[in-house]
Short mmCIF file of C-alpha atoms in Angstrom, two decimals:
data_model
loop_
_atom_site.label_atom_id
_atom_site.label_comp_id
_atom_site.label_asym_id
_atom_site.label_seq_id
_atom_site.Cartn_x
_atom_site.Cartn_y
_atom_site.Cartn_z
CA MET A 1065 188.36 81.92 122.96
CA ASP A 1066 187.17 85.46 122.53
CA THR A 1067 183.69 85.55 121.02
CA GLU A 1068 184.07 89.25 120.29
CA VAL A 1069 187.09 88.47 118.12
CA LEU A 1070 185.23 85.61 116.41
CA ARG A 1071 182.36 87.94 115.60
CA SER A 1072 184.66 90.59 114.18
CA TYR A 1073 186.44 88.01 111.98
CA LEU A 1074 183.25 86.48 110.62
CA PRO A 1075 182.67 88.94 107.73
CA LEU A 1076 186.23 88.45 106.52
CA PHE A 1077 185.87 84.68 106.52
CA ARG A 1078 182.51 85.00 104.79
CA GLU A 1079 184.15 87.05 102.04
CA ALA A 1080 186.93 84.49 101.77
CA LEU A 1081 184.43 81.63 101.59
CA ILE A 1082 182.61 83.31 98.72
CA LEU A 1083 185.86 83.81 96.82
CA THR A 1084 186.99 80.24 97.50
CA VAL A 1085 183.68 78.77 96.40
CA ARG A 1086 183.60 80.96 93.31
CA ILE A 1087 187.07 79.94 92.17
CA GLY A 1088 186.44 76.38 93.27
CA TRP A 1089 183.20 76.20 91.29
CA PHE A 1090 184.71 77.51 88.05
CA GLY A 1091 187.92 75.53 88.53
CA ILE A 1092 186.06 72.28 89.14
CA ALA A 1093 183.71 72.91 86.21
CA LEU A 1094 186.82 73.39 84.07
CA ALA A 1095 188.32 70.22 85.57
CA PHE A 1096 185.21 68.24 84.58
CA ALA A 1097 185.27 69.63 81.05
CA ILE A 1098 188.96 68.84 80.63
CA GLY A 1099 188.48 65.44 82.26
CA ILE A 1100 185.62 64.43 79.97
CA ILE A 1101 187.40 65.50 76.80
CA THR A 1102 190.70 63.91 77.84
CA SER A 1103 189.09 60.65 78.91
CA ALA A 1104 187.18 60.48 75.62
CA LEU A 1105 190.43 60.86 73.69
CA LEU A 1106 191.92 58.00 75.69
CA HIS A 1107 188.82 55.81 75.52
CA PHE A 1108 188.52 56.08 71.74
CA LYS A 1109 192.32 55.89 71.36
CA VAL A 1110 192.29 58.93 69.06
CA PRO A 1111 195.63 58.96 67.24
CA VAL A 1112 198.14 61.64 68.35
CA LEU A 1113 195.65 63.38 70.64
CA SER A 1114 195.48 60.43 73.04
CA ALA A 1115 199.27 60.64 73.37
CA VAL A 1116 198.98 64.36 74.11
CA ALA A 1117 196.32 63.53 76.70
CA LYS A 1118 198.64 61.04 78.40
CA VAL A 1119 201.49 63.53 78.59
CA TYR A 1120 199.14 66.16 80.00
CA ILE A 1121 197.82 63.79 82.69
CA GLU A 1122 201.23 62.65 83.81
CA LEU A 1123 202.58 66.20 83.84
CA PHE A 1124 199.83 67.67 85.96
CA ARG A 1125 199.21 64.69 88.19
CA ASN A 1126 202.85 64.51 89.19
CA THR A 1127 203.48 68.17 90.02
CA PRO A 1128 202.08 70.00 93.06
CA LEU A 1129 199.38 72.61 92.58
CA LEU A 1130 201.65 75.17 94.22
CA VAL A 1131 204.25 74.71 91.49
CA GLN A 1132 201.60 74.87 88.77
CA LEU A 1133 200.18 78.05 90.24
CA PHE A 1134 203.61 79.68 90.31
CA PHE A 1135 204.16 78.73 86.70
CA ILE A 1136 200.84 80.20 85.64
CA TYR A 1137 201.01 83.26 87.86
CA TYR A 1138 204.62 84.25 87.19
CA GLY A 1139 205.11 82.51 83.84
CA LEU A 1140 202.23 83.88 81.79
CA PRO A 1141 203.22 87.57 82.25
CA VAL A 1142 206.70 86.66 80.98
CA LEU A 1143 205.03 85.34 77.83
CA GLY A 1144 203.10 88.58 77.55
CA PHE A 1145 199.75 87.50 79.03
CA GLN A 1146 198.33 89.56 81.85
CA VAL A 1147 195.98 87.39 83.84
CA SER A 1148 194.31 88.15 87.15
CA ALA A 1149 195.21 86.01 90.16
CA GLU A 1150 191.64 84.73 90.24
CA TRP A 1151 191.85 83.38 86.69
CA CYS A 1152 195.22 81.86 87.49
CA GLY A 1153 193.59 80.04 90.39
CA ILE A 1154 190.78 78.78 88.20
CA ALA A 1155 193.20 77.65 85.49
CA GLY A 1156 195.47 75.93 88.00
CA LEU A 1157 192.62 74.12 89.69
CA GLY A 1158 191.10 73.19 86.32
CA LEU A 1159 194.32 71.77 84.95
CA LEU A 1160 195.25 69.82 88.06
CA GLY A 1161 191.67 68.63 88.53
CA GLY A 1162 191.35 67.77 84.84
CA SER A 1163 194.18 65.26 85.10
CA TYR A 1164 192.55 63.56 88.09
CA MET A 1165 189.06 63.66 86.56
CA ALA A 1166 190.36 62.24 83.27
CA GLU A 1167 191.74 59.13 84.95
CA THR A 1168 188.65 58.69 87.12
CA ILE A 1169 186.23 59.03 84.21
CA ARG A 1170 188.38 56.81 82.01
CA SER A 1171 188.22 54.00 84.55
CA GLY A 1172 184.44 54.43 84.55
CA LEU A 1173 184.33 54.40 80.74
CA ASP A 1174 186.40 51.23 80.59
CA ALA A 1175 183.98 49.57 83.02
CA VAL A 1176 181.04 49.98 80.62
CA PRO A 1177 180.62 46.64 78.82
CA LEU A 1178 181.62 46.58 75.15
CA SER A 1179 178.19 45.13 74.35
CA GLN A 1180 176.64 48.48 75.31
CA THR A 1181 178.77 50.17 72.67
CA GLU A 1182 177.85 47.55 70.11
CA SER A 1183 174.13 47.73 70.69
CA ALA A 1184 174.27 51.53 70.41
CA LEU A 1185 176.27 51.30 67.19
CA ALA A 1186 173.83 48.72 65.84
CA LEU A 1187 171.09 51.32 66.32
CA GLY A 1188 172.97 53.67 64.03
CA MET A 1189 174.43 55.97 66.65
CA ASN A 1190 177.56 57.88 65.76
CA LYS A 1191 180.49 58.16 68.15
CA ARG A 1192 179.31 61.41 69.68
CA GLN A 1193 175.82 60.05 70.40
CA LEU A 1194 177.29 56.81 71.68
CA PHE A 1195 179.63 58.64 74.04
CA GLY A 1196 177.24 61.32 75.28
CA SER A 1197 174.10 59.24 75.69
CA ILE A 1198 175.26 55.70 76.43
CA VAL A 1199 178.83 55.36 77.64
CA LEU A 1200 179.46 58.57 79.58
CA PRO A 1201 176.27 58.49 81.71
CA GLN A 1202 176.99 54.89 82.71
CA ALA A 1203 180.62 55.73 83.42
CA PHE A 1204 179.49 58.58 85.65
CA SER A 1205 177.20 56.38 87.70
CA THR A 1206 180.00 53.95 88.46
CA SER A 1207 182.54 56.65 89.23
CA VAL A 1208 180.42 59.00 91.36
CA PRO A 1209 182.24 58.14 94.63
CA ALA A 1210 185.65 58.76 93.06
CA LEU A 1211 184.45 61.96 91.37
CA VAL A 1212 183.09 63.32 94.64
CA ALA A 1213 186.40 62.50 96.31
CA ASN A 1214 188.12 64.50 93.56
CA VAL A 1215 185.83 67.48 94.09
CA ILE A 1216 186.52 67.52 97.82
CA PHE A 1217 190.24 67.14 97.22
CA LEU A 1218 190.22 70.05 94.76
CA LEU A 1219 188.25 72.31 97.08
CA LYS A 1220 190.84 71.65 99.77
CA GLU A 1221 193.62 72.41 97.32
CA THR A 1222 192.25 75.96 97.11
CA SER A 1223 194.24 76.54 100.32
CA MET A 1224 197.25 76.92 97.98
CA PHE A 1225 195.75 80.05 96.47
CA SER A 1226 197.16 82.15 99.29
CA ALA A 1227 200.52 81.68 97.58
CA ILE A 1228 199.39 83.84 94.66
CA SER A 1229 197.83 86.33 97.08
CA LEU A 1230 194.21 85.34 96.52
CA MET A 1231 192.26 86.11 99.68
CA ASP A 1232 190.86 82.65 100.18
CA LEU A 1233 190.12 81.04 103.57
CA MET A 1234 193.73 80.07 104.22
CA PHE A 1235 195.05 83.51 103.25
CA THR A 1236 192.53 85.21 105.53
CA ALA A 1237 193.44 83.05 108.51
CA LYS A 1238 197.18 83.51 108.01
CA ASP A 1239 196.72 87.23 107.49
CA LEU A 1240 194.68 87.69 110.65
CA ILE A 1241 197.13 85.65 112.72
CA GLY A 1242 199.98 87.78 111.39
CA LEU A 1243 198.17 90.99 112.20
CA TYR A 1244 196.55 90.32 115.57
CA TYR A 1245 198.01 87.07 116.96
CA ASP A 1246 194.52 85.70 117.71
CA THR A 1247 195.70 82.31 116.55
CA THR A 1248 193.07 80.17 118.24
CA GLU A 1249 190.13 82.20 116.98
CA ALA A 1250 191.45 82.41 113.43
CA LEU A 1251 192.24 78.68 113.18
CA PHE A 1252 188.91 77.77 114.76
CA LEU A 1253 187.05 79.76 112.13
CA LEU A 1254 189.27 78.32 109.41
CA VAL A 1255 188.28 74.78 110.33
CA ILE A 1256 184.62 75.69 110.68
CA PHE A 1257 184.51 77.38 107.30
CA TYR A 1258 186.21 74.50 105.50
CA VAL A 1259 183.66 72.15 107.01
CA ILE A 1260 180.83 74.50 106.05
CA MET A 1261 182.13 74.46 102.50
CA LEU A 1262 182.81 70.73 102.19
CA LEU A 1263 180.20 68.97 104.28
CA PRO A 1264 177.36 69.80 101.86
CA VAL A 1265 179.49 68.47 99.00
CA SER A 1266 180.02 65.22 100.88
CA ILE A 1267 176.33 64.85 101.67
CA ALA A 1268 175.24 65.76 98.16
CA GLY A 1269 177.81 63.27 96.86
CA SER A 1270 176.37 60.37 98.84
CA PHE A 1271 172.90 61.34 97.69
CA ILE A 1272 173.89 61.49 94.03
CA GLU A 1273 175.77 58.22 94.40
CA LYS A 1274 172.74 56.44 95.79
CA LYS A 1275 170.51 57.84 93.09
CA ALA A 1276 172.86 57.16 90.20
CA ARG A 1277 173.61 53.64 91.37
CA PHE A 1278 170.01 52.78 92.13
CA ARG A 1279 168.99 53.55 88.57
CA ILE A 1280 171.33 50.98 87.14
CA PHE A 1281 172.05 48.49 89.90
CA GLY A 1282 168.97 48.67 92.10
CA MET B 16 157.50 33.75 50.71
CA SER B 17 159.91 36.28 49.36
CA THR B 18 159.65 38.66 46.46
CA GLU B 19 162.34 38.88 43.80
CA LYS B 20 163.83 42.10 45.12
CA GLU B 21 167.38 41.55 46.30
CA ILE B 22 167.94 43.38 49.55
CA LEU B 23 171.23 42.08 50.90
CA LYS B 24 174.07 40.71 48.85
CA VAL B 25 177.17 39.10 50.31
CA GLU B 26 180.02 38.42 47.90
CA HIS B 27 182.90 36.16 48.81
CA ILE B 28 183.60 37.48 52.27
CA TYR B 29 186.45 36.26 54.42
CA LYS B 30 187.06 37.10 58.03
CA LYS B 31 190.31 36.41 59.82
CA PHE B 32 191.25 37.22 63.39
CA GLU B 33 195.03 37.29 63.20
CA ASP B 34 195.82 33.70 62.18
CA LEU B 35 192.37 32.33 62.87
CA SER B 36 190.14 32.11 59.84
CA VAL B 37 186.50 32.40 60.92
CA LEU B 38 184.67 32.93 57.64
CA GLU B 39 185.88 31.62 54.30
CA ASP B 40 184.37 32.64 51.01
CA ILE B 41 180.79 33.20 52.09
CA SER B 42 178.35 34.40 49.44
CA LEU B 43 174.65 34.88 49.96
CA THR B 44 171.78 36.80 48.46
CA VAL B 45 168.81 37.72 50.62
CA HIS B 46 165.52 38.70 49.00
CA GLU B 47 162.92 40.98 50.49
CA GLY B 48 160.64 39.14 52.91
CA GLU B 49 162.89 36.12 53.12
CA ILE B 50 163.50 34.41 56.45
CA ILE B 51 166.86 32.74 56.63
CA VAL B 52 167.85 30.65 59.62
CA ILE B 53 171.53 30.05 60.14
CA VAL B 54 172.51 27.01 62.17
CA GLY B 55 175.78 25.31 62.95
CA PRO B 56 178.02 24.17 65.78
CA SER B 57 179.49 26.60 68.29
CA GLY B 58 182.37 28.59 66.91
CA CYS B 59 181.41 27.99 63.29
CA GLY B 60 181.25 31.72 62.56
CA LYS B 61 177.48 32.31 62.73
CA SER B 62 177.68 35.32 65.02
CA THR B 63 180.69 36.75 63.26
CA PHE B 64 178.80 36.50 59.98
CA LEU B 65 175.84 38.47 61.36
CA ARG B 66 178.17 41.05 62.86
CA CYS B 67 179.84 41.57 59.49
CA LEU B 68 176.45 42.31 57.92
CA ASN B 69 175.95 45.51 59.95
CA GLY B 70 179.60 46.42 60.08
CA LEU B 71 180.26 45.57 63.71
CA GLU B 72 183.07 43.44 62.32
CA GLU B 73 185.21 44.45 59.40
CA THR B 74 185.53 41.77 56.74
CA SER B 75 189.04 40.80 55.70
CA GLU B 76 188.01 40.36 52.07
CA GLY B 77 184.88 40.50 49.95
CA HIS B 78 181.90 42.82 49.78
CA ILE B 79 178.52 43.25 51.41
CA PHE B 80 175.80 45.36 49.82
CA LEU B 81 172.56 46.50 51.37
CA ASP B 82 170.20 47.95 48.76
CA GLY B 83 173.23 48.28 46.52
CA GLU B 84 175.19 50.28 49.09
CA ALA B 85 178.47 48.85 50.34
CA VAL B 86 178.60 48.02 54.05
CA ASN B 87 181.93 49.24 55.34
CA PRO B 88 182.48 49.98 59.04
CA LEU B 89 185.02 52.67 58.21
CA SER B 90 182.89 54.59 55.75
CA LYS B 91 180.93 57.69 56.67
CA ASN B 92 177.49 56.29 55.81
CA ILE B 93 177.79 53.26 58.08
CA THR B 94 175.45 54.84 60.64
CA ALA B 95 172.83 55.30 57.90
CA ILE B 96 173.23 51.69 56.82
CA ARG B 97 172.99 50.38 60.37
CA GLN B 98 169.64 52.11 60.75
CA LYS B 99 168.38 49.85 57.97
CA ILE B 100 169.69 46.67 59.65
CA GLY B 101 168.21 46.01 63.07
CA MET B 102 170.11 43.67 65.33
CA VAL B 103 169.06 41.84 68.48
CA PHE B 104 171.76 40.32 70.66
CA GLN B 105 171.91 37.27 72.90
CA SER B 106 172.51 39.40 76.01
CA TYR B 107 169.69 41.93 75.22
CA ASP B 108 172.00 44.88 75.93
CA LEU B 109 169.29 47.30 76.91
CA PHE B 110 170.65 50.58 78.25
CA PRO B 111 170.55 50.13 82.04
CA HIS B 112 170.33 53.85 82.84
CA LYS B 113 167.19 54.35 80.75
CA THR B 114 163.61 53.24 81.31
CA ILE B 115 162.01 50.76 78.95
CA LEU B 116 160.22 53.52 77.05
CA GLU B 117 163.40 55.61 76.86
CA ASN B 118 165.33 52.59 75.61
CA VAL B 119 162.87 52.22 72.76
CA ILE B 120 162.45 55.85 71.70
CA MET B 121 166.06 56.92 72.16
CA ALA B 122 167.53 55.96 68.80
CA PRO B 123 164.60 57.11 66.61
CA VAL B 124 164.65 60.53 68.28
CA LEU B 125 168.41 60.93 68.59
CA VAL B 126 169.58 59.23 65.42
CA GLN B 127 166.68 59.51 63.00
CA LYS B 128 165.56 62.91 64.33
CA ARG B 129 161.94 61.83 64.36
CA LYS B 130 159.37 63.70 66.42
CA LYS B 131 159.24 62.47 69.99
CA ASP B 132 155.43 62.34 70.18
CA GLU B 133 155.13 60.28 67.04
CA VAL B 134 157.89 57.89 68.16
CA LYS B 135 156.37 57.58 71.62
CA ALA B 136 152.98 56.67 70.19
CA GLU B 137 154.57 54.00 68.00
CA ALA B 138 156.65 52.70 70.91
CA LEU B 139 153.56 52.30 73.08
CA LYS B 140 151.81 50.43 70.30
CA LEU B 141 154.73 48.07 69.73
CA LEU B 142 155.29 47.49 73.45
CA GLU B 143 151.61 46.68 73.83
CA ARG B 144 151.86 44.20 71.00
CA VAL B 145 154.60 42.31 72.84
CA GLY B 146 152.67 42.54 76.11
CA LEU B 147 154.83 45.05 77.95
CA SER B 148 152.61 48.13 78.26
CA SER B 149 152.76 47.95 82.03
CA LYS B 150 156.56 48.09 82.10
CA ILE B 151 157.25 51.30 80.20
CA ASN B 152 158.48 53.22 83.22
CA ASN B 153 160.51 50.37 84.68
CA PHE B 154 164.25 50.00 84.35
CA PRO B 155 165.77 47.01 82.53
CA ARG B 156 167.03 45.46 85.78
CA GLN B 157 163.39 45.10 86.92
CA LEU B 158 162.47 42.89 83.96
CA SER B 159 162.93 39.18 83.35
CA GLY B 160 165.23 37.98 80.58
CA GLY B 161 162.33 37.22 78.27
CA GLN B 162 160.81 40.65 78.84
CA LYS B 163 164.14 42.35 78.23
CA GLN B 164 164.59 40.49 74.99
CA ARG B 165 161.11 41.51 73.81
CA VAL B 166 162.03 45.13 74.54
CA ALA B 167 165.25 44.68 72.58
CA ILE B 168 163.24 43.43 69.60
CA VAL B 169 160.91 46.43 69.82
CA ARG B 170 163.93 48.73 70.08
CA ALA B 171 165.20 47.32 66.79
CA LEU B 172 161.77 47.37 65.11
CA ILE B 173 160.98 50.99 65.82
CA MET B 174 163.87 52.03 63.58
CA HIS B 175 161.89 50.54 60.64
CA PRO B 176 164.79 48.42 59.47
CA GLU B 177 164.72 46.60 56.15
CA VAL B 178 166.51 43.59 57.57
CA LEU B 179 166.49 42.16 61.09
CA LEU B 180 169.37 40.14 62.50
CA PHE B 181 168.81 37.87 65.49
CA ASP B 182 171.94 36.53 67.15
CA GLU B 183 170.97 33.58 69.37
CA VAL B 184 168.37 35.73 71.08
CA THR B 185 166.97 32.91 73.22
CA ALA B 186 170.28 31.30 74.18
CA ALA B 187 170.58 33.13 77.49
CA LEU B 188 166.97 32.62 78.53
CA ASP B 189 165.39 30.23 80.98
CA PRO B 190 163.41 27.59 79.06
CA GLU B 191 159.99 28.95 80.03
CA MET B 192 160.90 32.35 78.65
CA VAL B 193 162.13 31.11 75.30
CA ARG B 194 158.62 30.70 73.99
CA GLU B 195 157.50 34.27 74.65
CA VAL B 196 160.39 35.59 72.61
CA LEU B 197 159.94 33.10 69.80
CA ASP B 198 156.26 34.02 69.62
CA VAL B 199 157.21 37.63 68.96
CA MET B 200 159.51 36.47 66.18
CA LEU B 201 156.80 34.25 64.70
CA ASP B 202 154.56 37.29 64.63
CA LEU B 203 157.25 39.19 62.71
CA ALA B 204 157.57 36.29 60.31
CA LYS B 205 153.85 36.54 59.57
CA GLN B 206 154.38 40.20 58.71
CA LYS B 207 156.85 39.12 56.01
CA ARG B 208 159.84 40.81 57.57
CA THR B 209 163.23 40.08 56.10
CA MET B 210 165.13 38.25 58.82
CA LEU B 211 168.38 36.43 59.37
CA ILE B 212 168.18 34.31 62.47
CA VAL B 213 171.00 32.49 64.20
CA THR B 214 169.51 29.97 66.59
CA HIS B 215 169.82 26.59 68.25
CA GLU B 216 166.03 26.18 68.46
CA MET B 217 165.63 23.61 65.72
CA ALA B 218 161.86 23.23 65.95
CA PHE B 219 161.49 26.99 65.66
CA ALA B 220 163.95 27.08 62.76
CA ARG B 221 161.92 24.51 60.91
CA ALA B 222 158.68 26.37 61.52
CA VAL B 223 159.84 29.82 60.54
CA ALA B 224 162.55 29.44 57.90
CA ASP B 225 162.23 29.89 54.16
CA ARG B 226 165.83 28.81 53.85
CA VAL B 227 168.23 27.11 56.24
CA ILE B 228 171.93 27.75 56.00
CA PHE B 229 174.24 25.31 57.71
CA LEU B 230 177.55 26.89 58.56
CA ASP B 231 180.49 24.79 59.64
CA GLY B 232 184.16 25.69 59.88
CA GLY B 233 183.52 29.08 58.34
CA HIS B 234 181.91 27.65 55.19
CA ILE B 235 178.33 27.41 54.00
CA VAL B 236 177.97 23.64 53.94
CA GLU B 237 174.27 23.53 53.06
CA ASP B 238 171.79 26.08 51.81
CA SER B 239 168.40 24.48 51.41
CA ASP B 240 164.73 24.69 52.30
CA PRO B 241 163.90 23.59 55.85
CA LYS B 242 162.09 20.42 54.92
CA GLN B 243 165.02 19.15 52.92
CA PHE B 244 167.54 20.20 55.54
CA PHE B 245 165.84 18.68 58.54
CA ASP B 246 164.43 15.56 56.89
CA SER B 247 167.22 14.58 54.57
CA PRO B 248 170.34 16.69 54.90
CA ARG B 249 172.64 16.32 51.95
CA THR B 250 175.91 16.25 53.82
CA GLU B 251 177.32 14.00 56.50
CA ARG B 252 178.34 17.02 58.57
CA ALA B 253 174.78 18.33 58.68
CA ARG B 254 173.45 14.89 59.59
CA LYS B 255 175.94 14.67 62.43
CA PHE B 256 175.08 18.17 63.62
CA LEU B 257 171.34 17.46 63.62
CA SER B 258 171.82 14.18 65.45
CA THR B 259 173.19 16.09 68.45
CA PHE B 260 169.68 17.40 69.04
CA GLU B 261 168.14 13.93 69.20
CA PHE B 262 167.85 11.61 72.14
CA GLU B 263 167.18 7.91 71.96
CA GLU B 264 164.52 6.52 74.21
CA LYS B 265 165.57 4.03 76.84
#
């Protein structure tokens, strides 16, 4: 392996990492927001909207991100919306992730005993207070491992962004290989940068899991 | 003893779960300061009755009024009504992700929008009164059943409810912890709190009750003062029920 080549590629990969993390961050934040709202609709069995939530989940869970990205990237301009590739990436990640998060959070919500809901209601809480302060925090503590797995999965899915010409890690590696044929160096850096991006998430995840579980279960 | 002010009025309520009829034509008037103990065999509808009073269960027929306001789980003001009816459950149901102090101050701050400092001061006073000052920063899982139940009582009290409902609050406790919870309730009785208590602790019922209601098969079979009920129950069913608590000596 040529260290000179590695060194010359580093700034490009650093750029790509920043872009990937930026889109990943916003996309995953969107996924959490969608997931929480969707799971709440399902948990409270809100008429009509819970059916919409189910259709949404099944639609996005059962289609590949690549297909969703194409739809957003090439479909929206047809409908008259001009959206940057970066926003398409965020939307795609958010919608795919939202469907996974919704199911994960819902299973956590369903695991909270009904008696918790009743004792909160007996104290005069309304549904919003009950959900935000009692049920959701407990659901999160039980589903931390699954949520962290989702986050890691979604960050890896960013490798699809190259398809809509976003210069993420995957795009950068493929581009460099195409230009200079330094395959080994490019792939080596690709692996290293994915690990640099994901290892902290994994470690933080275990830490949060321990903390969240300890509070409730000791 | 109670004053004349009617605080809770139950008019001909029925409760059915599909085909199963749990409550049939129950009527009851509770006066301010009155302590009513509800006894009866398992499955007689005692818990369901209490749960109807704060709208955790919807009645199939009939009306419940608190201070003249209808209790209806589907109406908008149900959260306001529930703040006036404190309830303590058999399984404590403290919030496991919150400390003891947070458990107590949460609803007054979040629901009643009271000032946190004022609520905290009151919480500390109440927790001291039930002997739990040293536990305020602990989590529920670190407490014994009796301690948890005392916290649950404080959590209901701090809302300043007009009526307190106790649903078999000592039934899940080890025998040596029953007393510490009953003592807290005796203390409340001395303060002339309006209380409806479902319990199997007959000696406690006798000591604390102004009125004993014997519920069987979804009906009020007897409604009398404790002396009458325990010494000379009017009905055969009540006599039979009470005899299950007695043991003959060898």
